Amino acid sequence: MLTVLAGLGLGLSLIVAIGAQNVFVLRQGIRREHVFAVVIICALSDAALIAAGVAGLGFVLSAAPWLVVVARWAGALFLLSYGILAARRAWRGGEELTAEGADPGAPESPASGDATTLTRTRLAPVVLTTLALTWLNPHVYLDTVLMLGSIAATHGDQRWLFAGGAIAASILWFTALGFGARYLGRWLRTPRSWRILDAVIAVIMISIAISLVLPVLGG
């Protein structure tokens, strides 16, 4: 049980942070758009990476560091593109929540029927974006495959119990983030609030993209 709790605690400490993946899950949760698919993809991806790290994939990445470099550049380009799109949304505006997209416990506004509904994105682009934000992020490999894999190895025969705790942490976090985000809807009923949110997302995404390539450019 202590081994499972150790994995749970370390798993939460690694994923409960502001990052590209968490920001995207949060935004989809606020929009109530394909949340279940996003949560499932993030949780299953983490589970696969953690299992791979415990099984020894970390040694492969250590022997072929160029794989991480490739993921670093690909991830930076994708995050930069996503950040630019978020900045474009922030500049142009046009999104707001109707009563159906707001906090379920909030009273309906008499003027809510005149509000513009959020443009709903199709499932395929959301799935592809979620996969890209997960698998093109080199920090994911460093945290789940290398770090969790290495620490799990110190638990010997109980390493898979440690991995189970870490996987449970991922499932709990993404579920809470994705489905709990809808309660932020009461503050996101106007185009202005969505422009501010998208501006924050743009800054985070572009900052992460720059931070990914700075170590490489700095030699």
Coordinates of C-alpha atoms in Angstrom, one line a residue:
M1 CA 0.0 0.0 0.0
L2 CA 2.9 2.4 0.8
T3 CA 4.4 1.7 -2.6
V4 CA 1.1 2.5 -4.3
L5 CA 0.7 5.7 -2.3
A6 CA 4.3 6.7 -3.2
G7 CA 3.5 6.3 -6.9
L8 CA 0.3 8.2 -6.5
G9 CA 2.0 11.1 -4.7
L10 CA 4.9 11.3 -7.2
G11 CA 2.5 11.0 -10.1
L12 CA 0.4 13.9 -8.9
S13 CA 3.4 16.0 -8.2
L14 CA 4.6 15.6 -11.8
I15 CA 1.3 16.2 -13.6
V16 CA -0.4 18.8 -11.4
A17 CA 1.4 21.8 -13.0
I18 CA 0.6 24.4 -15.6
G19 CA 1.6 22.9 -19.0
A20 CA 0.4 22.6 -22.5
Q21 CA -1.6 19.4 -22.0
N22 CA -3.3 20.6 -18.8
V23 CA -4.2 24.0 -20.4
F24 CA -5.8 22.2 -23.3
V25 CA -7.8 19.8 -21.1
L26 CA -8.9 22.8 -19.0
R27 CA -10.1 24.6 -22.1
Q28 CA -12.0 21.6 -23.4
G29 CA -13.6 21.1 -20.0
I30 CA -14.8 24.7 -19.9
R31 CA -16.2 24.4 -23.4
R32 CA -17.7 21.0 -22.5
E33 CA -16.4 19.8 -25.8
H34 CA -15.4 16.1 -26.3
V35 CA -14.2 16.1 -22.6
F36 CA -14.5 12.3 -22.2
A37 CA -12.4 11.6 -25.3
V38 CA -9.7 14.1 -24.2
V39 CA -9.6 12.7 -20.6
I40 CA -9.4 9.1 -21.9
I41 CA -6.6 9.9 -24.3
C42 CA -4.5 11.8 -21.7
A43 CA -4.9 9.1 -19.1
L44 CA -4.3 6.1 -21.4
S45 CA -1.3 7.9 -22.9
D46 CA 0.2 8.5 -19.4
A47 CA -0.5 4.9 -18.5
A48 CA 1.3 3.6 -21.6
L49 CA 4.3 5.8 -21.0
I50 CA 4.5 5.0 -17.3
A51 CA 4.3 1.2 -18.1
A52 CA 6.9 1.6 -20.8
G53 CA 9.2 3.4 -18.3
V54 CA 8.8 0.7 -15.7
A55 CA 9.4 -2.0 -18.4
G56 CA 12.7 -0.4 -19.3
L57 CA 12.1 2.0 -22.2
G58 CA 14.1 4.7 -20.2
F59 CA 17.3 2.8 -21.1
V60 CA 16.4 3.1 -24.8
L61 CA 16.0 6.9 -24.5
S62 CA 19.2 7.2 -22.6
A63 CA 21.0 5.3 -25.3
A64 CA 19.4 7.3 -28.1
P65 CA 19.0 10.9 -26.8
W66 CA 18.4 12.1 -30.3
L67 CA 14.8 10.8 -30.0
V68 CA 14.2 13.3 -27.2
V69 CA 15.7 16.1 -29.4
V70 CA 13.4 15.2 -32.2
A71 CA 10.4 15.3 -29.9
R72 CA 11.6 18.6 -28.5
W73 CA 11.7 20.4 -31.8
A74 CA 8.4 18.8 -33.1
G75 CA 6.7 19.7 -29.8
A76 CA 8.0 23.3 -29.9
L77 CA 6.7 23.8 -33.5
F78 CA 3.3 22.4 -32.6
L79 CA 3.0 24.5 -29.4
L80 CA 4.1 27.6 -31.3
S81 CA 1.4 27.0 -33.9
Y82 CA -1.2 26.4 -31.3
G83 CA -0.2 29.5 -29.4
I84 CA -0.5 31.6 -32.5
L85 CA -4.0 30.3 -33.1
A86 CA -4.9 31.0 -29.5
A87 CA -3.5 34.6 -29.9
R88 CA -5.6 35.0 -33.1
R89 CA -8.7 33.9 -31.2
A90 CA -7.8 36.4 -28.4
W91 CA -7.4 39.2 -31.0
R92 CA -10.5 38.5 -33.0
G93 CA -12.8 37.4 -30.1
G94 CA -16.3 36.1 -30.8
E95 CA -16.8 33.3 -28.3
E96 CA -19.0 33.3 -25.2
L97 CA -21.0 30.8 -23.2
T98 CA -24.8 30.4 -23.3
A99 CA -26.7 29.3 -20.3
E100 CA -26.3 25.7 -21.5
G101 CA -22.5 26.0 -21.5
A102 CA -22.2 27.8 -18.2
D103 CA -22.1 26.5 -14.7
P104 CA -25.0 24.0 -14.3
G105 CA -25.8 25.5 -10.9
A106 CA -26.0 29.1 -12.1
P107 CA -29.4 30.7 -12.7
E108 CA -30.3 31.3 -16.3
S109 CA -29.9 34.9 -17.5
P110 CA -32.9 36.4 -19.3
A111 CA -30.6 37.6 -22.1
S112 CA -28.9 34.3 -22.4
G113 CA -31.0 33.3 -25.4
D114 CA -29.3 36.1 -27.4
A115 CA -25.8 34.9 -26.6
T116 CA -23.7 33.4 -29.3
T117 CA -23.0 29.7 -28.8
L118 CA -19.4 28.5 -28.9
T119 CA -18.4 27.1 -32.2
R120 CA -18.2 23.4 -31.7
T121 CA -15.0 21.7 -33.0
R122 CA -15.3 18.2 -34.6
L123 CA -14.0 15.2 -32.7
A124 CA -11.1 14.4 -35.1
P125 CA -9.2 17.7 -34.7
V126 CA -9.6 17.6 -30.9
V127 CA -8.3 14.0 -30.7
L128 CA -5.3 14.8 -33.0
T129 CA -4.5 17.9 -30.9
T130 CA -4.7 15.9 -27.7
L131 CA -2.4 13.3 -29.1
A132 CA 0.1 15.9 -30.3
L133 CA 0.2 17.8 -27.0
T134 CA 0.8 14.5 -25.2
W135 CA 3.2 12.6 -27.5
L136 CA 5.2 15.5 -28.9
N137 CA 6.0 16.9 -25.5
P138 CA 9.6 15.8 -24.4
H139 CA 8.8 16.6 -20.8
V140 CA 6.3 13.8 -20.8
Y141 CA 9.0 11.3 -21.7
L142 CA 11.4 12.8 -19.1
D143 CA 8.7 12.7 -16.3
T144 CA 6.9 9.4 -17.0
V145 CA 9.5 7.2 -18.8
L146 CA 12.8 8.3 -17.3
M147 CA 11.9 9.7 -13.9
L148 CA 9.0 7.4 -12.9
G149 CA 10.6 4.4 -14.6
S150 CA 13.9 5.0 -12.7
I151 CA 12.2 5.5 -9.3
A152 CA 9.9 2.5 -9.9
A153 CA 13.0 0.4 -10.4
T154 CA 14.1 1.1 -6.8
H155 CA 11.0 -0.6 -5.5
G156 CA 12.1 -4.0 -6.9
D157 CA 9.4 -6.5 -7.2
Q158 CA 6.8 -3.9 -6.2
R159 CA 7.7 -1.6 -9.1
W160 CA 4.4 -2.3 -10.8
L161 CA 2.5 -1.4 -7.7
F162 CA 4.3 1.9 -7.8
A163 CA 3.4 2.3 -11.5
G164 CA -0.2 1.5 -10.6
G165 CA -0.3 4.4 -8.1
A166 CA 1.2 6.8 -10.7
I167 CA -1.3 5.7 -13.3
A168 CA -4.2 6.2 -10.8
A169 CA -2.8 9.7 -10.1
S170 CA -3.0 10.5 -13.8
I171 CA -6.6 9.2 -14.1
L172 CA -7.7 11.1 -11.1
W173 CA -6.1 14.4 -12.2
F174 CA -7.4 14.4 -15.8
T175 CA -10.9 13.4 -14.7
A176 CA -11.0 16.1 -12.1
L177 CA -9.5 18.7 -14.5
G178 CA -11.6 17.9 -17.5
F179 CA -15.0 17.4 -15.8
G180 CA -14.5 19.9 -13.0
A181 CA -13.6 22.8 -15.4
R182 CA -17.2 23.3 -16.3
Y183 CA -17.8 25.0 -13.0
L184 CA -15.6 27.9 -14.3
G185 CA -18.3 28.6 -16.9
R186 CA -19.9 31.3 -14.7
W187 CA -16.9 33.5 -15.3
L188 CA -16.7 32.9 -19.0
R189 CA -20.0 34.1 -20.3
T190 CA -18.8 37.0 -22.3
P191 CA -16.5 37.4 -25.4
R192 CA -14.1 39.5 -23.3
S193 CA -13.5 36.7 -20.8
W194 CA -12.8 34.2 -23.5
R195 CA -10.4 36.6 -25.2
I196 CA -8.5 36.9 -21.9
L197 CA -8.5 33.1 -21.5
D198 CA -7.2 32.6 -25.0
A199 CA -4.5 35.3 -24.5
V200 CA -3.3 33.5 -21.4
I201 CA -3.3 30.2 -23.3
A202 CA -1.3 31.8 -26.1
V203 CA 1.3 33.1 -23.6
I204 CA 1.6 29.7 -21.9
M205 CA 1.9 27.7 -25.2
I206 CA 4.4 30.1 -26.8
S207 CA 6.5 30.3 -23.6
I208 CA 6.7 26.5 -23.3
A209 CA 7.6 26.3 -27.0
I210 CA 10.5 28.7 -26.4
S211 CA 11.6 26.9 -23.3
L212 CA 11.8 23.6 -25.2
V213 CA 14.3 24.9 -27.8
L214 CA 16.4 27.2 -25.6
P215 CA 18.5 24.4 -24.2
V216 CA 19.3 23.2 -27.7
L217 CA 20.1 26.6 -29.0
G218 CA 22.2 27.3 -26.0
G219 CA 24.3 24.2 -26.7

